[in-house]
GROMACS .gro file of C-alpha atoms in nm:
model
  228
    1MET     CA    1   9.952  -5.788  -0.269
    2ILE     CA    2   9.708  -6.002  -0.051
    3VAL     CA    3   9.553  -5.815   0.232
    4VAL     CA    4   9.376  -6.010   0.497
    5ALA     CA    5   9.173  -5.825   0.743
    6LEU     CA    6   9.198  -6.003   1.094
    7THR     CA    7   8.932  -5.918   1.367
    8GLY     CA    8   8.763  -6.070   1.650
    9GLY     CA    9   8.636  -5.999   1.991
   10ILE     CA   10   8.841  -5.886   2.295
   11GLY     CA   11   8.990  -6.181   2.450
   12SER     CA   12   8.953  -6.398   2.139
   13GLY     CA   13   9.324  -6.440   2.082
   14LYS     CA   14   9.383  -6.212   1.776
   15THR     CA   15   9.733  -6.130   1.890
   16THR     CA   16   9.831  -6.482   1.907
   17VAL     CA   17   9.683  -6.554   1.562
   18SER     CA   18   9.852  -6.260   1.398
   19ALA     CA   19  10.173  -6.357   1.542
   20GLY     CA   20  10.142  -6.717   1.408
   21LEU     CA   21  10.071  -6.566   1.080
   22VAL     CA   22  10.383  -6.358   1.096
   23GLU     CA   23  10.600  -6.657   1.186
   24ARG     CA   24  10.450  -6.817   0.852
   25GLY     CA   25  10.589  -6.518   0.649
   26ALA     CA   26  10.310  -6.254   0.656
   27ALA     CA   27  10.374  -5.880   0.724
   28LEU     CA   28  10.162  -5.728   1.012
   29ILE     CA   29   9.991  -5.387   1.036
   30ASP     CA   30   9.852  -5.378   1.387
   31ALA     CA   31   9.580  -5.089   1.450
   32ASP     CA   32   9.612  -5.140   1.822
   33VAL     CA   33   9.997  -5.084   1.812
   34ILE     CA   34   9.940  -4.777   1.590
   35VAL     CA   35   9.677  -4.635   1.844
   36ARG     CA   36   9.935  -4.670   2.105
   37GLU     CA   37  10.225  -4.502   1.898
   38LEU     CA   38   9.986  -4.208   1.835
   39GLN     CA   39   9.888  -4.170   2.201
   40GLN     CA   40  10.232  -4.091   2.312
   41PRO     CA   41  10.295  -3.757   2.499
   42GLY     CA   42  10.315  -3.458   2.241
   43GLY     CA   43  10.097  -3.587   1.979
   44GLU     CA   44   9.771  -3.451   1.858
   45VAL     CA   45   9.560  -3.760   1.968
   46LEU     CA   46   9.664  -3.746   2.337
   47ALA     CA   47   9.596  -3.378   2.339
   48ALA     CA   48   9.250  -3.425   2.208
   49MET     CA   49   9.189  -3.711   2.429
   50ALA     CA   50   9.280  -3.481   2.739
   51GLU     CA   51   9.062  -3.209   2.608
   52ARG     CA   52   8.757  -3.426   2.577
   53PHE     CA   53   8.789  -3.641   2.880
   54GLY     CA   54   8.977  -3.409   3.113
   55ALA     CA   55   9.339  -3.414   3.267
   56GLY     CA   56   9.231  -3.701   3.481
   57VAL     CA   57   9.331  -3.936   3.176
   58LEU     CA   58   9.693  -3.826   3.212
   59SER     CA   59   9.951  -3.982   3.444
   60ALA     CA   60  10.182  -3.761   3.649
   61ASP     CA   61  10.449  -3.794   3.380
   62GLY     CA   62  10.206  -3.680   3.098
   63SER     CA   63  10.141  -4.028   2.942
   64LEU     CA   64   9.805  -4.162   2.893
   65ASP     CA   65   9.626  -4.335   3.191
   66ARG     CA   66   9.448  -4.611   3.010
   67GLN     CA   67   9.264  -4.732   3.319
   68ALA     CA   68   9.119  -4.382   3.359
   69VAL     CA   69   9.004  -4.392   2.998
   70ALA     CA   70   8.865  -4.733   3.024
   71ALA     CA   71   8.671  -4.617   3.337
   72ILE     CA   72   8.501  -4.351   3.138
   73VAL     CA   73   8.449  -4.524   2.802
   74PHE     CA   74   8.341  -4.863   2.950
   75GLY     CA   75   8.176  -4.760   3.272
   76GLY     CA   76   8.065  -4.407   3.221
   77LYS     CA   77   8.276  -4.273   3.508
   78GLY     CA   78   8.348  -3.902   3.496
   79GLU     CA   79   8.084  -3.821   3.237
   80PRO     CA   80   7.880  -3.514   3.319
   81ALA     CA   81   7.582  -3.579   3.535
   82GLY     CA   82   7.263  -3.664   3.343
   83GLU     CA   83   7.464  -3.742   3.022
   84PRO     CA   84   7.209  -3.944   2.830
   85GLU     CA   85   7.461  -4.149   2.622
   86GLY     CA   86   7.681  -4.209   2.914
   87ALA     CA   87   7.971  -4.451   2.839
   88ALA     CA   88   7.841  -4.513   2.483
   89GLY     CA   89   7.888  -4.166   2.397
   90ALA     CA   90   8.215  -4.150   2.545
   91LEU     CA   91   8.332  -4.442   2.353
   92ALA     CA   92   8.180  -4.273   2.032
   93ASP     CA   93   8.389  -3.977   2.102
   94LEU     CA   94   8.701  -4.168   2.178
   95ASN     CA   95   8.662  -4.349   1.831
   96ALA     CA   96   8.599  -4.006   1.646
   97ILE     CA   97   8.935  -3.897   1.789
   98VAL     CA   98   9.140  -4.184   1.730
   99HIS     CA   99   9.029  -4.341   1.388
  100PRO     CA  100   9.117  -4.078   1.155
  101PRO     CA  101   9.468  -4.061   1.247
  102VAL     CA  102   9.496  -4.429   1.277
  103GLY     CA  103   9.327  -4.473   0.921
  104ARG     CA  104   9.593  -4.239   0.778
  105GLU     CA  105   9.875  -4.417   0.938
  106ILE     CA  106   9.756  -4.772   0.816
  107ARG     CA  107   9.713  -4.636   0.461
  108ALA     CA  108  10.070  -4.504   0.476
  109ARG     CA  109  10.197  -4.858   0.596
  110LEU     CA  110   9.990  -5.027   0.312
  111ASP     CA  111  10.149  -4.787   0.057
  112ALA     CA  112  10.495  -4.897   0.196
  113GLU     CA  113  10.398  -5.275   0.158
  114ALA     CA  114  10.274  -5.209  -0.185
  115ALA     CA  115  10.600  -5.042  -0.294
  116LEU     CA  116  10.813  -5.336  -0.208
  117PRO     CA  117  10.951  -5.546  -0.495
  118ASP     CA  118  10.728  -5.820  -0.599
  119SER     CA  119  10.460  -5.727  -0.361
  120ASP     CA  120  10.171  -5.889  -0.577
  121ARG     CA  121  10.178  -6.216  -0.387
  122ASN     CA  122  10.303  -6.065  -0.046
  123LEU     CA  123  10.061  -6.143   0.239
  124VAL     CA  124   9.961  -5.835   0.458
  125VAL     CA  125   9.772  -5.911   0.784
  126LEU     CA  126   9.577  -5.595   0.877
  127ASP     CA  127   9.468  -5.645   1.244
  128ILE     CA  128   9.172  -5.423   1.311
  129PRO     CA  129   8.984  -5.524   1.630
  130LEU     CA  130   8.676  -5.306   1.567
  131LEU     CA  131   8.651  -5.393   1.181
  132ALA     CA  132   8.296  -5.529   1.241
  133GLU     CA  133   8.172  -5.239   1.438
  134GLY     CA  134   8.273  -5.003   1.164
  135LEU     CA  135   8.100  -5.225   0.896
  136LEU     CA  136   7.783  -5.271   1.098
  137ALA     CA  137   7.755  -4.899   1.135
  138GLY     CA  138   7.712  -4.862   0.784
  139GLY     CA  139   8.051  -4.733   0.692
  140PRO     CA  140   8.223  -4.858   0.365
  141PRO     CA  141   8.532  -5.071   0.397
  142ARG     CA  142   8.830  -4.825   0.446
  143TYR     CA  143   9.083  -5.047   0.267
  144PRO     CA  144   9.047  -5.307  -0.006
  145VAL     CA  145   9.116  -5.648   0.142
  146SER     CA  146   9.137  -5.978  -0.025
  147GLY     CA  147   8.921  -6.147   0.265
  148ILE     CA  148   8.822  -6.120   0.625
  149LEU     CA  149   8.958  -6.354   0.892
  150VAL     CA  150   8.772  -6.358   1.216
  151VAL     CA  151   8.921  -6.525   1.541
  152ASP     CA  152   8.629  -6.666   1.738
  153ALA     CA  153   8.590  -6.755   2.093
  154PRO     CA  154   8.293  -6.811   2.318
  155SER     CA  155   8.207  -6.497   2.539
  156ALA     CA  156   8.254  -6.719   2.851
  157VAL     CA  157   8.607  -6.817   2.730
  158ALA     CA  158   8.695  -6.453   2.639
  159GLU     CA  159   8.585  -6.344   2.977
  160GLU     CA  160   8.807  -6.580   3.165
  161ARG     CA  161   9.107  -6.476   2.945
  162LEU     CA  162   9.037  -6.121   3.045
  163VAL     CA  163   9.008  -6.191   3.417
  164GLY     CA  164   9.280  -6.446   3.444
  165LEU     CA  165   9.532  -6.299   3.199
  166ARG     CA  166   9.467  -5.932   3.200
  167GLY     CA  167   9.352  -5.893   3.553
  168LEU     CA  168   9.023  -5.728   3.473
  169SER     CA  169   8.753  -5.751   3.714
  170ARG     CA  170   8.436  -5.968   3.585
  171ASP     CA  171   8.215  -5.658   3.558
  172ASP     CA  172   8.492  -5.467   3.343
  173ALA     CA  173   8.540  -5.775   3.135
  174ARG     CA  174   8.174  -5.825   3.065
  175ALA     CA  175   8.139  -5.432   2.997
  176ARG     CA  176   8.412  -5.445   2.738
  177ILE     CA  177   8.275  -5.757   2.556
  178ALA     CA  178   7.932  -5.595   2.567
  179SER     CA  179   8.076  -5.270   2.411
  180GLN     CA  180   8.161  -5.471   2.091
  181ALA     CA  181   7.991  -5.655   1.800
  182THR     CA  182   7.837  -5.986   1.893
  183ARG     CA  183   8.004  -6.322   1.786
  184GLU     CA  184   7.721  -6.369   1.548
  185GLN     CA  185   7.766  -6.025   1.398
  186ARG     CA  186   8.152  -6.085   1.348
  187LEU     CA  187   8.090  -6.431   1.203
  188ALA     CA  188   7.844  -6.316   0.944
  189LEU     CA  189   8.122  -6.116   0.788
  190ALA     CA  190   8.402  -6.370   0.805
  191ASP     CA  191   8.527  -6.529   0.467
  192HIS     CA  192   8.738  -6.765   0.718
  193VAL     CA  193   8.699  -6.835   1.090
  194THR     CA  194   8.977  -6.953   1.334
  195VAL     CA  195   8.834  -7.101   1.642
  196ASN     CA  196   9.058  -7.022   1.950
  197SER     CA  197   8.849  -7.183   2.233
  198GLY     CA  198   9.107  -7.426   2.359
  199SER     CA  199   9.480  -7.475   2.405
  200PRO     CA  200   9.777  -7.333   2.210
  201ALA     CA  201   9.832  -7.688   2.079
  202GLU     CA  202   9.482  -7.698   1.944
  203LEU     CA  203   9.538  -7.340   1.781
  204ARG     CA  204   9.840  -7.407   1.578
  205PRO     CA  205   9.696  -7.628   1.317
  206ARG     CA  206   9.414  -7.373   1.301
  207ILE     CA  207   9.668  -7.097   1.222
  208ASP     CA  208   9.823  -7.343   0.961
  209ALA     CA  209   9.486  -7.367   0.800
  210ALA     CA  210   9.424  -6.993   0.813
  211HIS     CA  211   9.761  -6.914   0.650
  212ALA     CA  212   9.685  -7.186   0.383
  213TRP     CA  213   9.352  -6.996   0.305
  214ALA     CA  214   9.516  -6.661   0.294
  215VAL     CA  215   9.782  -6.730   0.053
  216GLN     CA  216   9.556  -6.850  -0.220
  217LEU     CA  217   9.353  -6.537  -0.212
  218PRO     CA  218   9.344  -6.293  -0.492
  219ALA     CA  219   9.541  -5.973  -0.442
  220ALA     CA  220   9.354  -5.696  -0.305
  221ASP     CA  221   9.266  -5.407  -0.548
  222TYR     CA  222   9.484  -5.185  -0.354
  223ARG     CA  223   9.629  -4.864  -0.518
  224PRO     CA  224   9.873  -4.637  -0.319
  225ALA     CA  225   9.741  -4.302  -0.222
  226ALA     CA  226   9.949  -4.115  -0.489
  227THR     CA  227   9.791  -4.310  -0.761
  228ALA     CA  228   9.445  -4.377  -0.626
   0.00000   0.00000   0.00000
C-alpha cells in the first residue's frame, strides 16, 4: 500500500487537505483523532495525565479539560514554582504519556489496511501533526512511508485562523505555533508541499495535485506486526 505521511503546523489546514484526499479515495489514519479516543474517561492515558498534571485537568464529569491541559503545556500554568523547564517540560511529559499508545494504535490500523484485498495500490494518508518534531529530535521514522506531504501556511495566516476560527487569544496562538517545528524545518522534510495560504477555491487544485503525486508513489515497505 502507498502510505503518505501528512503533516503541517497548527493552523495550516491539514484537516481540510486530508478530507480532500479522502474525497479522492484515500483512507485516513488521523493521529489527533486517535489521541482523543484514547483520552476518554476510563482509559490509561487520561489516568496518566491526571497523575502527572493533577486533578485540575479533569472536568466535573471526569472527561479531559483540554483548556486546562493547554494552559499547562503551552503556558506553564500550574507547574511547580521554579520549575526550570516550565511549559517545555510539561509538553515533553505529555508527549511521553500519549505517543506510545497512539503509536500502537496507528500500527494496528496500518495492519488492518495492509490486510485488505488488493492493498498494494491503496492510498493511506497518515495524518501526524508532530511528525517533523519527532524526526528533528533524532528519532527514526516510526512507520515506513512512501512520501511526506507537508501542508504549508505562513505563520501570520496560521495565527489568524487560530484566533478567528478557533477562538484562541493571540498570545495562546503564538505560543502554540512557537512550540512546534518551524516552517523551514518542516519544508526541509517534504517530498511534496501543498500551500494553503488562500481560499478554499485556491486549495482545491492543490489537493488534486497532491493526490496525483501520491498515487504514483511506490508502495511503502510496510510489514504487519505479525510478520515484521
